[in-house]
Structure formats: structure tokens, C-alpha cells
Short mmCIF file of C-alpha atoms and ligand atoms in Angstrom, two decimals:
data_model
loop_
_atom_site.label_atom_id
_atom_site.label_comp_id
_atom_site.label_asym_id
_atom_site.label_seq_id
_atom_site.Cartn_x
_atom_site.Cartn_y
_atom_site.Cartn_z
CA UNK A 1 12.02 15.88 -19.12
CA UNK A 2 12.12 16.63 -15.42
CA UNK A 3 9.60 14.81 -13.30
CA UNK A 4 7.51 16.50 -10.69
CA UNK A 5 5.09 13.73 -9.83
CA UNK A 6 1.99 14.30 -7.71
CA UNK A 7 1.40 17.31 -5.51
CA UNK A 8 -1.73 17.36 -3.37
CA UNK A 9 -2.28 20.70 -1.73
CA UNK A 10 -4.83 21.24 1.08
CA UNK A 11 -7.33 18.99 -0.61
CA UNK A 12 -10.83 19.02 0.84
CA UNK A 13 -13.78 17.17 -0.61
CA UNK A 14 -17.33 17.43 0.71
CA UNK A 15 -20.31 15.36 -0.40
CA UNK A 16 -23.21 17.43 0.92
CA UNK A 17 -22.74 17.19 4.68
CA UNK A 18 -20.05 14.46 4.57
CA UNK A 19 -16.44 15.66 4.60
CA UNK A 20 -14.66 12.84 2.76
CA UNK A 21 -11.25 14.60 2.71
CA UNK A 22 -10.03 17.27 5.07
CA UNK A 23 -7.10 19.48 4.00
CA UNK A 24 -4.91 16.64 2.77
CA UNK A 25 -1.41 17.58 1.56
CA UNK A 26 1.52 15.52 0.32
CA UNK A 27 3.99 15.30 -2.54
CA UNK A 28 5.28 12.25 -4.39
CA UNK A 29 8.25 13.00 -6.59
CA UNK A 30 10.07 9.76 -7.30
CA UNK A 31 9.02 6.53 -8.99
CA UNK A 32 8.18 3.84 -6.46
CA UNK A 33 5.36 2.08 -4.67
CA UNK A 34 3.23 4.19 -2.37
CA UNK A 35 0.50 2.72 -0.19
CA UNK A 36 -2.65 4.46 0.92
CA UNK A 37 -4.37 2.76 3.80
CA UNK A 38 -7.33 3.47 6.03
CA UNK A 39 -10.50 1.87 7.33
CA UNK A 40 -13.59 1.79 5.12
CA UNK A 41 -15.01 5.24 4.38
CA UNK A 42 -11.70 6.91 5.32
CA UNK A 43 -11.63 8.77 1.98
CA UNK A 44 -9.17 6.64 -0.02
CA UNK A 45 -11.28 6.29 -3.16
CA UNK A 46 -12.21 9.97 -3.04
CA UNK A 47 -8.54 10.97 -2.84
CA UNK A 48 -7.51 8.69 -5.71
CA UNK A 49 -10.36 10.00 -7.87
CA UNK A 50 -9.42 13.62 -7.16
CA UNK A 51 -5.83 12.89 -8.20
CA UNK A 52 -7.08 11.16 -11.36
CA UNK A 53 -9.27 14.16 -12.29
CA UNK A 54 -12.50 12.18 -11.92
CA UNK A 55 -13.75 14.24 -8.98
CA UNK A 56 -13.58 17.98 -8.49
CA UNK A 57 -12.17 19.02 -5.10
CA UNK A 58 -14.28 21.29 -2.91
CA UNK A 59 -11.13 23.16 -1.91
CA UNK A 60 -7.40 22.83 -2.54
CA UNK A 61 -5.78 21.41 -5.63
CA UNK A 62 -3.80 18.62 -7.23
CA UNK A 63 -0.87 19.07 -9.56
CA UNK A 64 0.57 16.46 -11.88
CA UNK A 65 4.01 17.43 -13.19
CA UNK A 66 3.31 20.99 -12.03
CA UNK A 67 0.10 21.25 -14.05
CA UNK A 68 -3.13 21.71 -12.16
CA UNK A 69 -5.53 18.80 -12.49
CA UNK A 70 -9.05 19.64 -13.46
CA UNK A 71 -11.78 17.71 -15.16
CA UNK A 72 -11.42 19.80 -18.33
CA UNK A 73 -7.68 19.45 -18.77
CA UNK A 74 -7.67 16.03 -20.35
CA UNK A 75 -4.00 16.09 -21.31
CA UNK A 76 -3.26 15.29 -17.66
CA UNK A 77 -5.20 12.07 -18.04
CA UNK A 78 -2.66 10.75 -20.53
CA UNK A 79 -0.09 10.83 -17.74
CA UNK A 80 -2.26 8.79 -15.38
CA UNK A 81 -3.48 5.22 -15.46
CA UNK A 82 -6.37 4.88 -13.01
CA UNK A 83 -7.79 1.50 -12.09
CA UNK A 84 -11.04 1.91 -10.17
CA UNK A 85 -12.06 -0.48 -7.43
CA UNK A 86 -15.21 -1.48 -9.29
CA UNK A 87 -13.63 -1.59 -12.71
CA UNK A 88 -15.72 -3.46 -15.22
CA UNK A 89 -14.70 -5.60 -18.16
CA UNK A 90 -16.58 -6.31 -21.34
CA UNK A 91 -17.63 -9.85 -20.55
CA UNK A 92 -18.29 -11.09 -24.07
CA UNK A 93 -15.01 -9.98 -25.63
CA UNK A 94 -11.76 -11.84 -25.74
CA UNK A 95 -9.02 -10.51 -23.47
CA UNK A 96 -7.13 -9.30 -26.53
CA UNK A 97 -10.12 -7.47 -28.03
CA UNK A 98 -10.73 -5.82 -24.68
CA UNK A 99 -7.16 -4.49 -24.70
CA UNK A 100 -7.55 -3.31 -28.31
CA UNK A 101 -10.69 -1.36 -27.40
CA UNK A 102 -9.02 0.20 -24.40
CA UNK A 103 -5.98 1.14 -26.51
CA UNK A 104 -8.34 2.68 -29.07
CA UNK A 105 -9.88 4.82 -26.34
CA UNK A 106 -6.44 6.25 -25.70
CA UNK A 107 -6.20 7.23 -29.35
CA UNK A 108 -3.71 4.61 -30.53
CA UNK A 109 -3.87 3.81 -34.24
CA UNK A 110 -4.50 0.25 -35.44
CA UNK A 111 -0.80 -0.50 -35.94
CA UNK A 112 0.18 1.11 -32.66
CA UNK A 113 -2.55 -0.85 -30.89
CA UNK A 114 -1.31 -4.19 -32.15
CA UNK A 115 2.24 -3.46 -31.10
CA UNK A 116 1.27 -2.02 -27.72
CA UNK A 117 -1.19 -4.79 -26.82
CA UNK A 118 1.50 -7.38 -27.49
CA UNK A 119 3.96 -5.40 -25.42
CA UNK A 120 1.73 -5.10 -22.34
CA UNK A 121 0.62 -8.74 -22.54
CA UNK A 122 4.27 -9.71 -22.45
CA UNK A 123 5.23 -7.16 -19.80
CA UNK A 124 2.46 -8.14 -17.40
CA UNK A 125 3.15 -11.80 -18.08
CA UNK A 126 -0.41 -12.70 -18.98
CA UNK A 127 -0.25 -16.45 -18.67
CA UNK A 128 -3.58 -17.32 -20.27
CA UNK A 129 -4.56 -17.23 -23.91
CA UNK A 130 -5.38 -13.65 -24.96
CA UNK A 131 -8.13 -15.26 -27.05
CA UNK A 132 -9.96 -16.40 -23.93
CA UNK A 133 -13.38 -14.80 -23.42
CA UNK A 134 -13.28 -12.34 -20.51
CA UNK A 135 -16.31 -13.94 -18.85
CA UNK A 136 -14.36 -17.17 -18.36
CA UNK A 137 -11.32 -15.60 -16.72
CA UNK A 138 -10.59 -16.20 -13.04
CA UNK A 139 -10.52 -13.29 -10.58
CA UNK A 140 -6.72 -13.23 -10.71
CA UNK A 141 -6.68 -13.30 -14.51
CA UNK A 142 -9.20 -10.45 -14.69
CA UNK A 143 -7.08 -8.35 -12.36
CA UNK A 144 -3.99 -8.97 -14.51
CA UNK A 145 -5.92 -7.99 -17.62
CA UNK A 146 -7.17 -4.79 -15.97
CA UNK A 147 -3.65 -3.99 -14.83
CA UNK A 148 -2.42 -4.50 -18.40
CA UNK A 149 -5.15 -2.18 -19.66
CA UNK A 150 -3.98 0.79 -17.57
CA UNK A 151 -0.47 0.43 -18.96
CA UNK A 152 -1.53 0.71 -22.60
CA UNK A 153 -0.96 4.45 -22.93
CA UNK A 154 2.30 4.17 -20.96
CA UNK A 155 1.33 6.59 -18.16
CA UNK A 156 3.93 8.00 -15.74
CA UNK A 157 1.65 7.52 -12.78
CA UNK A 158 -0.53 4.56 -11.84
CA UNK A 159 -3.38 5.02 -9.39
CA UNK A 160 -4.84 1.70 -8.30
CA UNK A 161 -7.84 1.46 -6.01
CA UNK A 162 -7.83 -1.74 -3.90
CA UNK A 163 -5.88 -3.51 -6.65
CA UNK A 164 -4.71 -6.36 -4.40
CA UNK A 165 -7.93 -6.80 -2.44
CA UNK A 166 -9.92 -9.99 -2.85
CA UNK A 167 -7.09 -11.97 -4.45
CA UNK A 168 -5.76 -15.28 -3.18
CA UNK A 169 -2.14 -15.19 -1.91
CA UNK A 170 -0.69 -16.56 -5.15
CA UNK A 171 -2.46 -14.07 -7.40
CA UNK A 172 -1.65 -11.28 -4.96
CA UNK A 173 2.05 -12.10 -5.08
CA UNK A 174 1.93 -12.34 -8.89
CA UNK A 175 0.35 -8.89 -9.18
CA UNK A 176 2.56 -7.45 -6.43
CA UNK A 177 5.63 -8.53 -8.41
CA UNK A 178 4.39 -6.76 -11.52
CA UNK A 179 3.60 -3.67 -9.47
CA UNK A 180 7.15 -3.71 -8.09
CA UNK A 181 8.57 -3.97 -11.59
CA UNK A 182 6.32 -1.17 -12.84
CA UNK A 183 7.31 1.02 -9.89
CA UNK A 184 10.94 0.98 -10.99
CA UNK A 185 10.17 3.80 -13.41
CA UNK A 186 6.64 4.94 -12.52
CA UNK A 187 4.89 6.32 -9.50
CA UNK A 188 2.46 3.63 -8.35
CA UNK A 189 0.00 4.79 -5.70
CA UNK A 190 -2.44 2.15 -4.52
CA UNK A 191 -4.97 1.83 -1.77
CA UNK A 192 -5.90 -0.98 0.54
CA UNK A 193 -7.77 -1.46 3.77
CA UNK A 194 -5.36 -4.27 4.69
CA UNK A 195 -1.99 -3.18 6.02
CA UNK A 196 -0.21 -6.44 5.15
CA UNK A 197 -1.02 -5.82 1.46
CA UNK A 198 1.07 -2.67 1.41
CA UNK A 199 3.50 -3.07 4.28
CA UNK A 200 6.21 -5.12 2.60
CA UNK A 201 5.78 -3.45 -0.79
CA UNK A 202 5.79 0.27 -0.16
CA UNK A 203 8.55 2.72 0.51
CA UNK A 204 6.06 5.19 1.92
CA UNK A 205 2.71 4.70 3.59
CA UNK A 206 -0.12 7.18 3.89
CA UNK A 207 -2.83 6.58 6.46
CA UNK A 208 -6.21 8.24 6.09
CA UNK A 209 -8.72 8.36 8.91
CA UNK A 210 -12.08 10.05 8.48
CA UNK A 211 -10.67 12.26 5.75
CA UNK A 212 -7.52 13.29 7.65
CA UNK A 213 -4.05 12.24 6.56
CA UNK A 214 -2.73 11.04 9.92
CA UNK A 215 0.50 9.31 8.83
CA UNK A 216 2.91 9.88 5.94
CA UNK A 217 6.01 7.84 6.69
CA UNK A 218 8.32 4.96 5.81
CA UNK A 219 7.32 1.50 7.10
CA UNK A 220 10.60 1.20 9.03
CA UNK A 221 10.09 4.42 10.92
CA UNK A 222 6.43 3.59 11.58
CA UNK A 223 7.64 0.31 13.04
CA UNK A 224 10.34 1.88 15.20
CA UNK A 225 7.75 4.27 16.64
CA UNK A 226 5.53 1.29 17.40
CA UNK A 227 8.05 -1.03 19.01
CA UNK A 228 8.68 1.42 21.92
CA UNK A 229 11.87 -0.39 23.05
CA UNK A 230 9.89 -3.49 23.81
CA UNK A 231 11.49 -6.98 23.78
CA UNK A 232 10.33 -10.52 24.46
CA UNK A 233 11.85 -13.76 25.60
CA UNK A 234 10.31 -17.19 25.65
CA UNK A 235 11.68 -19.74 28.06
CA UNK A 236 11.16 -23.40 28.79
CA UNK A 237 12.11 -22.71 32.42
CA UNK A 238 9.78 -21.31 35.07
CA UNK A 239 8.19 -18.11 33.76
CA UNK A 240 7.69 -16.52 37.18
CA UNK A 241 11.34 -17.05 38.10
CA UNK A 242 12.52 -15.68 34.79
CA UNK A 243 10.31 -12.64 35.33
CA UNK A 244 11.84 -12.08 38.78
CA UNK A 245 15.33 -12.42 37.30
CA UNK A 246 14.59 -9.70 34.73
CA UNK A 247 12.95 -7.42 37.28
CA UNK A 248 16.18 -7.38 39.28
CA UNK A 249 18.07 -5.82 36.35
CA UNK A 250 18.00 -2.05 36.86
CA UNK A 251 17.96 -1.15 33.14
CA UNK A 252 14.81 -3.17 32.42
CA UNK A 253 11.26 -1.90 33.05
CA UNK A 254 7.70 -3.08 32.71
CA UNK A 255 8.32 -6.81 32.91
CA UNK A 256 5.12 -8.71 32.15
CA UNK A 257 4.14 -12.27 31.39
CA UNK A 258 2.13 -12.57 28.22
CA UNK A 259 1.09 -16.07 27.16
CA UNK A 260 4.25 -18.14 27.18
CA UNK A 261 6.61 -15.18 26.81
CA UNK A 262 7.91 -12.35 28.93
CA UNK A 263 7.66 -8.83 27.56
CA UNK A 264 9.75 -5.94 28.90
CA UNK A 265 11.19 -2.58 27.91
CA UNK A 266 14.74 -1.26 27.85
CA UNK A 267 16.77 1.40 26.12
CA UNK A 268 20.08 -0.29 26.93
CA UNK A 269 20.30 -2.72 24.03
CA UNK A 270 23.98 -3.60 24.50
CA UNK A 271 23.59 -4.32 28.20
CA UNK A 272 20.57 -6.41 27.33
CA UNK A 273 22.47 -8.74 25.01
CA UNK A 274 25.10 -9.40 27.68
CA UNK A 275 22.43 -9.89 30.33
CA UNK A 276 20.49 -12.39 28.23
CA UNK A 277 23.68 -14.35 27.53
CA UNK A 278 24.27 -14.52 31.30
CA UNK A 279 20.65 -15.41 31.97
CA UNK A 280 21.03 -18.42 29.64
CA UNK A 281 23.38 -19.98 32.20
CA UNK A 282 20.38 -20.37 34.51
CA UNK A 283 17.39 -20.47 32.16
CA UNK A 284 16.56 -22.29 28.95
CA UNK A 285 15.71 -19.41 26.65
CA UNK A 286 14.11 -20.57 23.41
CA UNK A 287 13.78 -17.18 21.73
CA UNK A 288 14.56 -13.53 22.30
CA UNK A 289 14.11 -10.37 20.22
CA UNK A 290 12.34 -7.05 19.72
CA UNK A 291 8.65 -7.31 20.44
CA UNK A 292 7.31 -6.28 17.05
CA UNK A 293 3.57 -5.72 16.99
CA UNK A 294 1.75 -7.60 14.27
CA UNK A 295 0.34 -5.63 11.39
CA UNK A 296 -3.22 -5.67 12.72
CA UNK A 297 -1.94 -4.18 15.96
CA UNK A 298 0.04 -1.53 14.10
CA UNK A 299 -3.00 -0.61 12.04
CA UNK A 300 -5.24 -0.37 15.11
CA UNK A 301 -2.65 1.70 16.98
CA UNK A 302 -2.09 4.04 14.03
CA UNK A 303 -5.79 4.67 13.61
CA UNK A 304 -6.52 4.98 17.31
CA UNK A 305 -3.50 7.07 18.20
CA UNK A 306 -4.65 10.25 16.50
N1 LIG B 401 -20.58 10.17 -4.37
C1 LIG B 401 -20.71 10.26 -3.05
N2 LIG B 401 -21.78 10.85 -2.47
C2 LIG B 401 -21.91 10.95 -1.15
N3 LIG B 401 -21.00 10.52 -0.26
C3 LIG B 401 -19.89 9.91 -0.75
C4 LIG B 401 -19.69 9.75 -2.16
N4 LIG B 401 -18.50 9.13 -2.34
C5 LIG B 401 -17.99 8.91 -1.11
N5 LIG B 401 -18.82 9.38 -0.15
C6 LIG B 401 -18.56 9.34 1.29
O1 LIG B 401 -17.25 9.85 1.54
C7 LIG B 401 -16.60 9.09 2.56
C8 LIG B 401 -15.31 8.52 2.01
O2 LIG B 401 -15.62 7.53 1.04
P1 LIG B 401 -14.52 6.76 0.19
O3 LIG B 401 -13.59 7.76 -0.39
O4 LIG B 401 -15.23 5.86 -0.74
O5 LIG B 401 -13.76 5.94 1.33
P2 LIG B 401 -12.83 4.63 1.24
O6 LIG B 401 -12.44 4.44 -0.18
O7 LIG B 401 -11.68 4.94 2.15
O8 LIG B 401 -13.63 3.47 1.76
C9 LIG B 401 -17.60 8.04 3.03
O9 LIG B 401 -18.26 8.53 4.16
C10 LIG B 401 -18.54 7.92 1.84
O10 LIG B 401 -19.82 7.51 2.26
MG1 LIG B 402 -12.67 2.82 -1.47
#
């Protein structure tokens, strides 16, 4: 079967006088990890719910595998596993019973359920007893269980709302690894309001701001747009003198001291390497490289730039 993935076409969603999404369009065709980022109230949850057929768009449409999504066409739902941000668990059940109930909701027979629950528990690497009562699971364990539950009906597409938010670094890495594995043969689209959560994971990043899709790009090309030929050196020698030295080089511009480093711009990368090697004869240079903005800076610049 040929895949077509997700196609979002001029999607607009209004809640009374609030425009949550404004003519958003994009297509995702290949399996992989896709990150949706934006400040709070940017429209992320609304977009994910429209794709998952839980909200009806005001205008525009969503297609899954070339079939239009609407709240009445429930066959589409079998292709999607949606994990809401505020997903609840049945507190009094065991983890295993919870998975059995969820599998039952997807129409799996008793025998199929048993097989499938065992499969997802193994696949996700649930490292606690499936007989543990849900109420006593840790935050990380709950998130793993919820992730397992959206895999039960083996959907082609996973839509995860803030799935990594609120986890400690160890749990986040554990879940991120499973998401990577899952994304080898499924489309995994997940949202976050924290760029570092999605930056290293995703092959494509979507940025929403006040309902507008302002960026749809690869992390590497976002980064190269952000670095604007900027470099830094740190030196143990006199900063002012090092600054003067750099200013004398005609292919270097905008030399500035920032903290204990010197920041400057150049387009002549090859000349720069030779020049820095020469500079080392006079100055003790402890580090040198492209001046990459940190992720918070990238996020702020992305959101403020448009
Ligand atoms: N059911 C609703 N009724 C009214 N306004 C809503 C509803 N859901 C979302 N909104 C509004 O739509 C905007 C986008 O919300 P949301 O999609 O939840 O953003 P995000 O997930 O990026 O934080 C916000 O201004 C929010 O208040
Ligand atoms: Mg949200």
C-alpha cells in the first residue's frame, strides 16, 4: 500500500472570536519524527486535534492517506494514535488491565488483545510489573504506559501532545528513544513548548505563532540561518588587544567583546582558519568556532522574527 501521510490544507480554526489556527498548510509523507513547537496558546493542541479528527476545522481540510478527515469518518481514526496532553489513566486498574481495556476499545478480540498487549509491553520496554496498580506508577512510568496504549491498534501515524513535557531527563531520554524507534516506520508528530525537547530528535520542525505556521524546516537549515556567519574566540591573552588584531583583518566585521570571548562575522571561512592559526603565534587562544546561538535564543529569534 502506498503511503500518503498527513496533508493539512489551509486549515483555519476559530473559537468564537479567537483564531487558534490561521490558514495552516503542510504535508508529511515519510515516516520520521516531526516536531511542532510554539509558545503557549500558539495553536499546537488545536492543530493536533484537527489532524486526529477530534475537532472540526472552521475552514480548510486535513487528509490522511488521501482521505479527508472528518469526525464522522471513523475509519481514519484506526490509522492514528493520538495521545492528548491531559490524557487520563484509570487509576485503580493494573497497567495490564488498562492496556486490555484500551485494546478492547479498538475492537481487538480477547485473544488478539492478549497477544497485542504483550507485544507493546515488550516493544516499549515497560520496565515495571504490568500488574502494578496505575495509581502507584511514577510520572515516567505513566507516560510509558500511555505511549504503549496508543500503539495497540498499530496506527501508521502517532500524534503526541506534549509527550516529553514534565519528565525528568532520564525518563525523557527513555521515551525519546522509543519515539525514535517507532518513527522508523511511522509518522510521529509531537508538540512541545521547549525547543530542546524536539531539536535533536526531529528531522523537520514546525513553528506555530498565534495560529500562523511561521517555520517549516530542517533543524540544520534553521541553524544555518541563525548563525549568520558569526564566530567566537576565547583567549587567555588581553581581550582588547585580540579585538584590535581581529579588527585589522579586512575580511572580518563586527568584532565585539562579549563576556570572556570575542564575537565577529566573516564569510571567508578558509582565510579565517589561516588567520587564527597565525594569531595563535601571538595570542593564547583557548577556543574558536562558529557562534551557535543556544536553543532558547533560537526559539526567541524564530518567534520574534516574523
Ligand atoms: N475549546 C476552546 N474554546 C475556546 N478557545 C480555545 C479552545 N481551545 C483552544 N482555545 C484557544 O485557542 C488558542 C490556541 O490554543 P491551543 O491550541 O491549546 O494552544 P497551545 O496548545 O499551542 O498552547 C488559545 O488562545 C486558546 O485559548
Ligand atoms: Mg497545548
